[in-house]
Amino acid sequence: MTSSNEALAQTASSADAASDSTEESGAARGAQGRGTPPSDTTSWRSRLYRWDMKASPYAFIAPFFIIFGAFSLVPLLYTAWYSLHNVQLANLDGQTWAGLENYTNLFQSDFFWNALKNTLTIGVISTVPQLAGAIWLAHMLNYRLRGSVVWRVVVLTPYATSVAAATLVFVLLFAPDSGMINWALDSIGLDKINWQESDWGSQLAVSSIVIWRWTGYNALIYLAAMQAIPADLYESAALDGANRWQQFRHVTIPMLRPTILFTIVVSTIGAMQLFGEPLLFGGVSGTKGGSEHQYQTIGLYMYDQGWIVGNLGKASAIAWSMFLILLIVAAINLLISRRLRKSQ
């Protein structure tokens, strides 16, 4: 009887050991998982695994680089090649080498410097009120208002409006005889202004379109930055006796410096590329920027030289000049950002 019990105990222990070894082998296989290659490195599964781990990241990002190369990099390089040649729109195959002649003629042209001056002027007139109004709107929306979501949608509505629709509305508002702006000026005893023919008047009119379209967009950027400011800073300022204006001046504005710098750079880039608003505002003389080129921007000047005059070589030189100016703006942004980080 004793021997039979011992035999049964040995059988049970061997079964437990076998089950334990089975569980350990299963756990080992489970631990191996998908992130570890098979132990047999010479098998086709191992080779497929290694190829998948190396090639998959490149396959995921390949569509972006293909689209970027086809629609951005290749046209950019081709434009650089055109800027070094005499190329006419009517005879694309008859291009001749010109070297830096297009750039030399461009920098000696009064029309180019006039377009650059108009671009900078319109950029300043539109950017400063736009960003100031955006900060004010964001400050108002940052407090607990009733229907804050509705107000945010309303603020963003002008940005969602097309350039053509917005500009046509402003053309009616700034009409010389029947426009609402001149009607308002006449009602308070001021002389009417021919907005399309006036130097400063035309630039103010174009700037007002830009301000109307982009203020709400920048306001939402500032609002997102304001909501990321720790509430402890405002509580500390309130305990020190600071009112809302002092809190805005000494807490909100310093914390918004990186965001303000970002919006200034983006607005500057947008001002350098300003095209649709002045083109549609001028009507028949839109490509010329008015009868005396009083609001012709660099974008309009490039379009006029390339598609109206037909000088693609000069138009390409204008495009690359814009690109170099934007690089200078980006370099200034980098320097200011480093200064701000060091000061903090």
Short mmCIF file of C-alpha atoms in Angstrom, two decimals:
data_model
loop_
_atom_site.label_atom_id
_atom_site.label_comp_id
_atom_site.label_asym_id
_atom_site.label_seq_id
_atom_site.Cartn_x
_atom_site.Cartn_y
_atom_site.Cartn_z
CA MET A 1 0.00 0.00 0.00
CA THR A 2 2.84 2.30 0.83
CA SER A 3 4.62 1.62 -2.42
CA SER A 4 1.49 2.35 -4.42
CA ASN A 5 1.05 5.70 -2.64
CA GLU A 6 4.65 6.58 -3.35
CA ALA A 7 4.14 5.71 -7.02
CA LEU A 8 1.08 7.93 -7.20
CA ALA A 9 2.97 10.81 -5.56
CA GLN A 10 5.85 10.48 -8.02
CA THR A 11 3.39 10.44 -10.93
CA ALA A 12 1.66 13.63 -9.66
CA SER A 13 4.95 15.43 -9.12
CA SER A 14 6.15 14.52 -12.61
CA ALA A 15 2.86 15.78 -14.05
CA ASP A 16 3.19 19.06 -12.12
CA ALA A 17 6.74 19.44 -13.36
CA ALA A 18 5.63 18.81 -16.93
CA SER A 19 2.82 21.36 -16.61
CA ASP A 20 5.22 23.89 -15.09
CA SER A 21 7.67 23.41 -17.94
CA THR A 22 4.83 23.79 -20.43
CA GLU A 23 3.68 27.05 -18.79
CA GLU A 24 7.25 28.36 -18.72
CA SER A 25 7.73 27.59 -22.42
CA GLY A 26 4.39 29.23 -23.23
CA ALA A 27 5.30 32.29 -21.19
CA ALA A 28 8.63 32.46 -22.98
CA ARG A 29 6.88 32.31 -26.31
CA GLY A 30 4.43 35.02 -25.14
CA ALA A 31 7.28 37.18 -23.92
CA GLN A 32 8.93 36.83 -27.29
CA GLY A 33 5.91 38.59 -28.86
CA ARG A 34 5.95 40.73 -31.94
CA GLY A 35 8.77 43.04 -30.85
CA THR A 36 11.46 40.29 -30.87
CA PRO A 37 12.58 38.48 -34.00
CA PRO A 38 12.24 34.71 -34.20
CA SER A 39 15.07 32.70 -32.70
CA ASP A 40 15.83 31.13 -36.07
CA THR A 41 17.61 34.07 -37.69
CA THR A 42 18.11 32.24 -40.96
CA SER A 43 14.41 31.76 -41.61
CA TRP A 44 12.42 33.87 -44.04
CA ARG A 45 10.38 35.24 -41.14
CA SER A 46 13.49 36.72 -39.56
CA ARG A 47 14.53 38.37 -42.81
CA LEU A 48 11.02 39.72 -43.34
CA TYR A 49 10.98 41.08 -39.79
CA ARG A 50 14.30 42.90 -40.21
CA TRP A 51 13.20 44.35 -43.55
CA ASP A 52 9.90 45.49 -42.04
CA MET A 53 11.59 47.21 -39.08
CA LYS A 54 14.02 49.09 -41.35
CA ALA A 55 11.75 50.00 -44.25
CA SER A 56 8.40 50.75 -42.58
CA PRO A 57 9.32 54.21 -41.18
CA TYR A 58 10.53 55.35 -44.59
CA ALA A 59 7.38 54.01 -46.24
CA PHE A 60 5.21 55.95 -43.79
CA ILE A 61 6.88 59.32 -44.46
CA ALA A 62 7.49 58.75 -48.19
CA PRO A 63 4.13 60.25 -49.39
CA PHE A 64 4.92 63.60 -47.80
CA PHE A 65 8.37 63.83 -49.38
CA ILE A 66 7.06 62.72 -52.76
CA ILE A 67 4.34 65.40 -52.77
CA PHE A 68 6.73 68.02 -51.38
CA GLY A 69 9.34 67.22 -54.01
CA ALA A 70 6.87 67.20 -56.89
CA PHE A 71 4.92 70.35 -56.01
CA SER A 72 7.39 72.43 -53.98
CA LEU A 73 11.04 71.50 -54.39
CA VAL A 74 11.07 70.88 -58.15
CA PRO A 75 9.17 74.12 -58.99
CA LEU A 76 11.45 76.04 -56.61
CA LEU A 77 14.60 74.76 -58.30
CA TYR A 78 13.09 75.26 -61.75
CA THR A 79 12.23 78.84 -60.85
CA ALA A 80 15.83 79.38 -59.76
CA TRP A 81 16.98 78.06 -63.15
CA TYR A 82 14.55 80.36 -64.96
CA SER A 83 15.77 83.37 -62.97
CA LEU A 84 19.21 82.92 -64.57
CA HIS A 85 17.82 82.91 -68.12
CA ASN A 86 15.98 85.21 -70.48
CA VAL A 87 12.65 83.39 -70.82
CA GLN A 88 9.52 84.71 -72.51
CA LEU A 89 6.11 83.23 -71.92
CA ALA A 90 5.41 83.12 -75.66
CA ASN A 91 8.65 81.24 -76.41
CA LEU A 92 9.57 78.87 -73.60
CA ASP A 93 11.98 76.88 -75.76
CA GLY A 94 13.96 79.96 -76.79
CA GLN A 95 15.55 80.66 -73.41
CA THR A 96 19.09 82.07 -73.30
CA TRP A 97 21.59 82.30 -70.46
CA ALA A 98 21.50 85.63 -68.64
CA GLY A 99 23.37 84.97 -65.40
CA LEU A 100 22.53 87.59 -62.78
CA GLU A 101 21.18 90.06 -65.33
CA ASN A 102 17.58 89.60 -64.20
CA TYR A 103 18.54 90.36 -60.60
CA THR A 104 20.59 93.37 -61.64
CA ASN A 105 17.73 94.80 -63.70
CA LEU A 106 15.31 94.04 -60.89
CA PHE A 107 17.29 95.91 -58.23
CA GLN A 108 17.67 98.86 -60.61
CA SER A 109 13.92 99.00 -61.26
CA ASP A 110 11.91 101.71 -59.54
CA PHE A 111 8.80 99.53 -59.84
CA PHE A 112 10.40 96.80 -57.72
CA TRP A 113 11.36 99.19 -54.92
CA ASN A 114 7.92 100.79 -55.09
CA ALA A 115 6.31 97.35 -54.78
CA LEU A 116 8.59 96.48 -51.86
CA LYS A 117 7.76 99.77 -50.12
CA ASN A 118 4.02 99.21 -50.64
CA THR A 119 4.33 95.66 -49.33
CA LEU A 120 6.10 96.80 -46.17
CA THR A 121 3.68 99.69 -45.64
CA ILE A 122 0.58 97.54 -46.06
CA GLY A 123 2.20 94.90 -43.88
CA VAL A 124 2.76 97.32 -41.00
CA ILE A 125 -0.67 98.95 -41.35
CA SER A 126 -2.40 95.58 -41.33
CA THR A 127 -0.24 93.66 -38.85
CA VAL A 128 -0.07 96.09 -35.92
CA PRO A 129 -3.86 96.71 -35.53
CA GLN A 130 -4.56 93.08 -36.36
CA LEU A 131 -2.39 91.63 -33.60
CA ALA A 132 -3.43 94.31 -31.09
CA GLY A 133 -7.11 93.57 -31.78
CA ALA A 134 -6.43 89.82 -31.60
CA ILE A 135 -4.86 90.14 -28.13
CA TRP A 136 -7.81 92.21 -26.93
CA LEU A 137 -10.34 89.70 -28.30
CA ALA A 138 -8.46 86.79 -26.77
CA HIS A 139 -8.34 88.59 -23.42
CA MET A 140 -12.11 89.08 -23.54
CA LEU A 141 -12.75 85.46 -24.54
CA ASN A 142 -10.43 84.18 -21.84
CA TYR A 143 -12.91 85.18 -19.15
CA ARG A 144 -16.01 83.11 -18.47
CA LEU A 145 -18.49 84.57 -20.91
CA ARG A 146 -21.90 83.19 -21.69
CA GLY A 147 -21.86 81.33 -24.97
CA SER A 148 -18.05 81.43 -25.23
CA VAL A 149 -18.04 78.65 -27.83
CA VAL A 150 -20.43 80.64 -30.05
CA TRP A 151 -18.26 83.73 -29.75
CA ARG A 152 -15.17 81.75 -30.73
CA VAL A 153 -16.92 80.44 -33.84
CA VAL A 154 -18.05 83.98 -34.71
CA VAL A 155 -14.50 85.28 -34.31
CA LEU A 156 -13.18 82.59 -36.67
CA THR A 157 -15.87 83.14 -39.32
CA PRO A 158 -13.98 85.84 -41.29
CA TYR A 159 -11.02 83.49 -41.67
CA ALA A 160 -13.30 80.85 -43.20
CA THR A 161 -14.60 83.37 -45.75
CA SER A 162 -12.94 83.23 -49.16
CA VAL A 163 -10.64 86.04 -50.26
CA ALA A 164 -12.80 86.81 -53.28
CA ALA A 165 -16.04 87.14 -51.31
CA ALA A 166 -14.47 89.28 -48.59
CA THR A 167 -12.71 91.58 -51.06
CA LEU A 168 -15.82 92.12 -53.19
CA VAL A 169 -17.77 93.15 -50.09
CA PHE A 170 -15.08 95.65 -49.15
CA VAL A 171 -15.02 96.98 -52.71
CA LEU A 172 -18.68 97.88 -52.27
CA LEU A 173 -17.98 99.43 -48.87
CA PHE A 174 -15.16 101.59 -50.26
CA ALA A 175 -16.95 102.56 -53.48
CA PRO A 176 -16.28 106.27 -54.28
CA ASP A 177 -19.91 107.34 -54.73
CA SER A 178 -22.20 104.72 -53.21
CA GLY A 179 -19.94 103.15 -50.58
CA MET A 180 -20.93 103.04 -46.93
CA ILE A 181 -17.53 104.35 -45.79
CA ASN A 182 -17.82 107.55 -47.83
CA TRP A 183 -21.45 107.90 -46.71
CA ALA A 184 -20.28 107.78 -43.10
CA LEU A 185 -17.55 110.35 -43.78
CA ASP A 186 -20.04 112.65 -45.51
CA SER A 187 -22.52 112.34 -42.65
CA ILE A 188 -19.97 113.73 -40.17
CA GLY A 189 -18.89 116.53 -42.50
CA LEU A 190 -15.70 115.04 -43.98
CA ASP A 191 -14.81 114.94 -47.65
CA LYS A 192 -15.29 111.75 -49.60
CA ILE A 193 -12.19 109.77 -50.55
CA ASN A 194 -11.52 108.00 -53.82
CA TRP A 195 -10.15 104.91 -52.11
CA GLN A 196 -8.88 103.19 -55.23
CA GLU A 197 -6.95 106.21 -56.54
CA SER A 198 -5.61 107.60 -53.26
CA ASP A 199 -2.15 106.51 -52.12
CA TRP A 200 -2.80 106.08 -48.42
CA GLY A 201 -6.51 105.50 -48.91
CA SER A 202 -5.99 102.49 -51.17
CA GLN A 203 -3.43 100.98 -48.82
CA LEU A 204 -5.72 101.49 -45.84
CA ALA A 205 -8.58 99.85 -47.74
CA VAL A 206 -6.49 96.81 -48.65
CA SER A 207 -5.15 96.61 -45.09
CA SER A 208 -8.68 96.65 -43.69
CA ILE A 209 -9.50 93.50 -45.66
CA VAL A 210 -6.46 91.73 -44.20
CA ILE A 211 -7.31 92.92 -40.68
CA TRP A 212 -10.90 91.71 -40.97
CA ARG A 213 -9.90 88.26 -42.22
CA TRP A 214 -7.00 87.44 -39.91
CA THR A 215 -7.77 89.08 -36.54
CA GLY A 216 -10.02 86.24 -35.37
CA TYR A 217 -7.50 83.59 -36.44
CA ASN A 218 -4.72 85.19 -34.38
CA ALA A 219 -7.16 85.75 -31.50
CA LEU A 220 -7.72 82.01 -31.17
CA ILE A 221 -3.95 81.42 -31.15
CA TYR A 222 -3.56 83.95 -28.34
CA LEU A 223 -6.54 82.45 -26.50
CA ALA A 224 -4.93 79.00 -26.55
CA ALA A 225 -1.71 80.49 -25.19
CA MET A 226 -3.57 82.41 -22.47
CA GLN A 227 -5.37 79.29 -21.29
CA ALA A 228 -1.99 77.59 -20.85
CA ILE A 229 -0.82 80.26 -18.37
CA PRO A 230 -0.91 78.85 -14.79
CA ALA A 231 -3.73 80.29 -12.69
CA ASP A 232 -1.36 80.56 -9.73
CA LEU A 233 0.32 83.55 -11.37
CA TYR A 234 -2.95 85.47 -11.52
CA GLU A 235 -3.81 84.50 -7.95
CA SER A 236 -0.45 85.73 -6.73
CA ALA A 237 -0.85 88.99 -8.62
CA ALA A 238 -4.36 89.45 -7.19
CA LEU A 239 -3.06 88.88 -3.64
CA ASP A 240 -0.46 91.57 -4.29
CA GLY A 241 -3.27 93.98 -5.15
CA ALA A 242 -3.00 93.94 -8.97
CA ASN A 243 -6.19 94.72 -10.88
CA ARG A 244 -7.18 93.11 -14.17
CA TRP A 245 -5.25 95.62 -16.30
CA GLN A 246 -2.11 95.17 -14.20
CA GLN A 247 -2.48 91.40 -14.38
CA PHE A 248 -2.83 91.62 -18.15
CA ARG A 249 0.20 93.89 -18.44
CA HIS A 250 2.57 92.16 -16.02
CA VAL A 251 1.45 88.53 -16.28
CA THR A 252 -0.35 87.87 -19.56
CA ILE A 253 1.84 89.87 -21.94
CA PRO A 254 5.20 88.52 -20.64
CA MET A 255 3.91 84.95 -20.85
CA LEU A 256 2.67 85.56 -24.40
CA ARG A 257 6.00 86.81 -25.77
CA PRO A 258 6.88 83.61 -27.71
CA THR A 259 3.35 83.45 -29.15
CA ILE A 260 3.39 87.14 -30.07
CA LEU A 261 6.72 86.66 -31.83
CA PHE A 262 5.32 83.68 -33.73
CA THR A 263 2.26 85.61 -34.93
CA ILE A 264 4.44 88.57 -35.96
CA VAL A 265 6.59 86.29 -38.12
CA VAL A 266 3.59 84.52 -39.65
CA SER A 267 1.85 87.84 -40.34
CA THR A 268 5.03 89.22 -41.92
CA ILE A 269 5.27 86.20 -44.21
CA GLY A 270 1.62 86.62 -45.14
CA ALA A 271 2.15 90.33 -45.85
CA MET A 272 5.09 89.54 -48.14
CA GLN A 273 2.85 87.14 -50.09
CA LEU A 274 -0.16 89.49 -50.25
CA PHE A 275 -1.80 89.01 -53.63
CA GLY A 276 -5.52 88.25 -53.74
CA GLU A 277 -6.81 91.27 -51.82
CA PRO A 278 -5.10 94.03 -53.86
CA LEU A 279 -5.69 92.16 -57.13
CA LEU A 280 -9.47 91.96 -56.63
CA PHE A 281 -9.69 95.37 -55.02
CA GLY A 282 -8.19 97.08 -58.08
CA GLY A 283 -10.54 95.51 -60.60
CA VAL A 284 -9.28 96.15 -64.15
CA SER A 285 -6.06 97.78 -62.91
CA GLY A 286 -5.58 95.23 -60.14
CA THR A 287 -2.38 93.71 -61.52
CA LYS A 288 -0.81 97.16 -61.74
CA GLY A 289 -1.82 98.04 -58.20
CA GLY A 290 -3.80 101.08 -59.26
CA SER A 291 -3.29 103.66 -61.97
CA GLU A 292 -0.01 104.81 -60.39
CA HIS A 293 1.03 101.51 -58.78
CA GLN A 294 0.11 102.99 -55.41
CA TYR A 295 -0.79 99.63 -53.82
CA GLN A 296 1.09 97.20 -56.05
CA THR A 297 2.72 94.55 -53.84
CA ILE A 298 5.62 92.28 -54.72
CA GLY A 299 3.18 89.46 -55.44
CA LEU A 300 1.27 91.64 -57.89
CA TYR A 301 4.49 92.84 -59.49
CA MET A 302 5.65 89.25 -59.99
CA TYR A 303 2.30 88.29 -61.52
CA ASP A 304 2.35 91.33 -63.79
CA GLN A 305 5.86 90.59 -65.08
CA GLY A 306 5.26 86.88 -65.51
CA TRP A 307 1.74 86.63 -66.95
CA ILE A 308 0.93 90.08 -68.32
CA VAL A 309 4.31 91.21 -69.66
CA GLY A 310 5.41 87.61 -70.23
CA ASN A 311 8.95 87.94 -68.83
CA LEU A 312 9.24 84.70 -66.86
CA GLY A 313 12.93 85.21 -66.17
CA LYS A 314 12.33 88.47 -64.33
CA ALA A 315 9.26 87.06 -62.58
CA SER A 316 11.38 84.16 -61.32
CA ALA A 317 13.97 86.61 -60.03
CA ILE A 318 11.21 88.44 -58.15
CA ALA A 319 10.03 85.15 -56.64
CA TRP A 320 13.51 84.30 -55.41
CA SER A 321 13.96 87.81 -54.03
CA MET A 322 10.79 87.27 -51.99
CA PHE A 323 12.21 83.96 -50.79
CA LEU A 324 15.46 85.59 -49.69
CA ILE A 325 13.56 88.33 -47.83
CA LEU A 326 11.56 85.66 -46.00
CA LEU A 327 14.82 83.91 -45.05
CA ILE A 328 16.03 87.19 -43.54
CA VAL A 329 12.79 87.46 -41.58
CA ALA A 330 13.24 83.88 -40.33
CA ALA A 331 16.84 84.65 -39.27
CA ILE A 332 15.68 87.73 -37.34
CA ASN A 333 13.00 85.60 -35.69
CA LEU A 334 15.65 83.06 -34.66
CA LEU A 335 17.88 85.74 -33.13
CA ILE A 336 15.01 87.32 -31.20
CA SER A 337 13.84 83.91 -29.95
CA ARG A 338 17.31 83.15 -28.61
CA ARG A 339 17.45 86.53 -26.88
CA LEU A 340 14.07 85.88 -25.25
CA ARG A 341 15.11 82.43 -24.05
CA LYS A 342 18.31 83.82 -22.55
CA SER A 343 16.45 86.64 -20.82
CA GLN A 344 14.04 84.17 -19.24
#
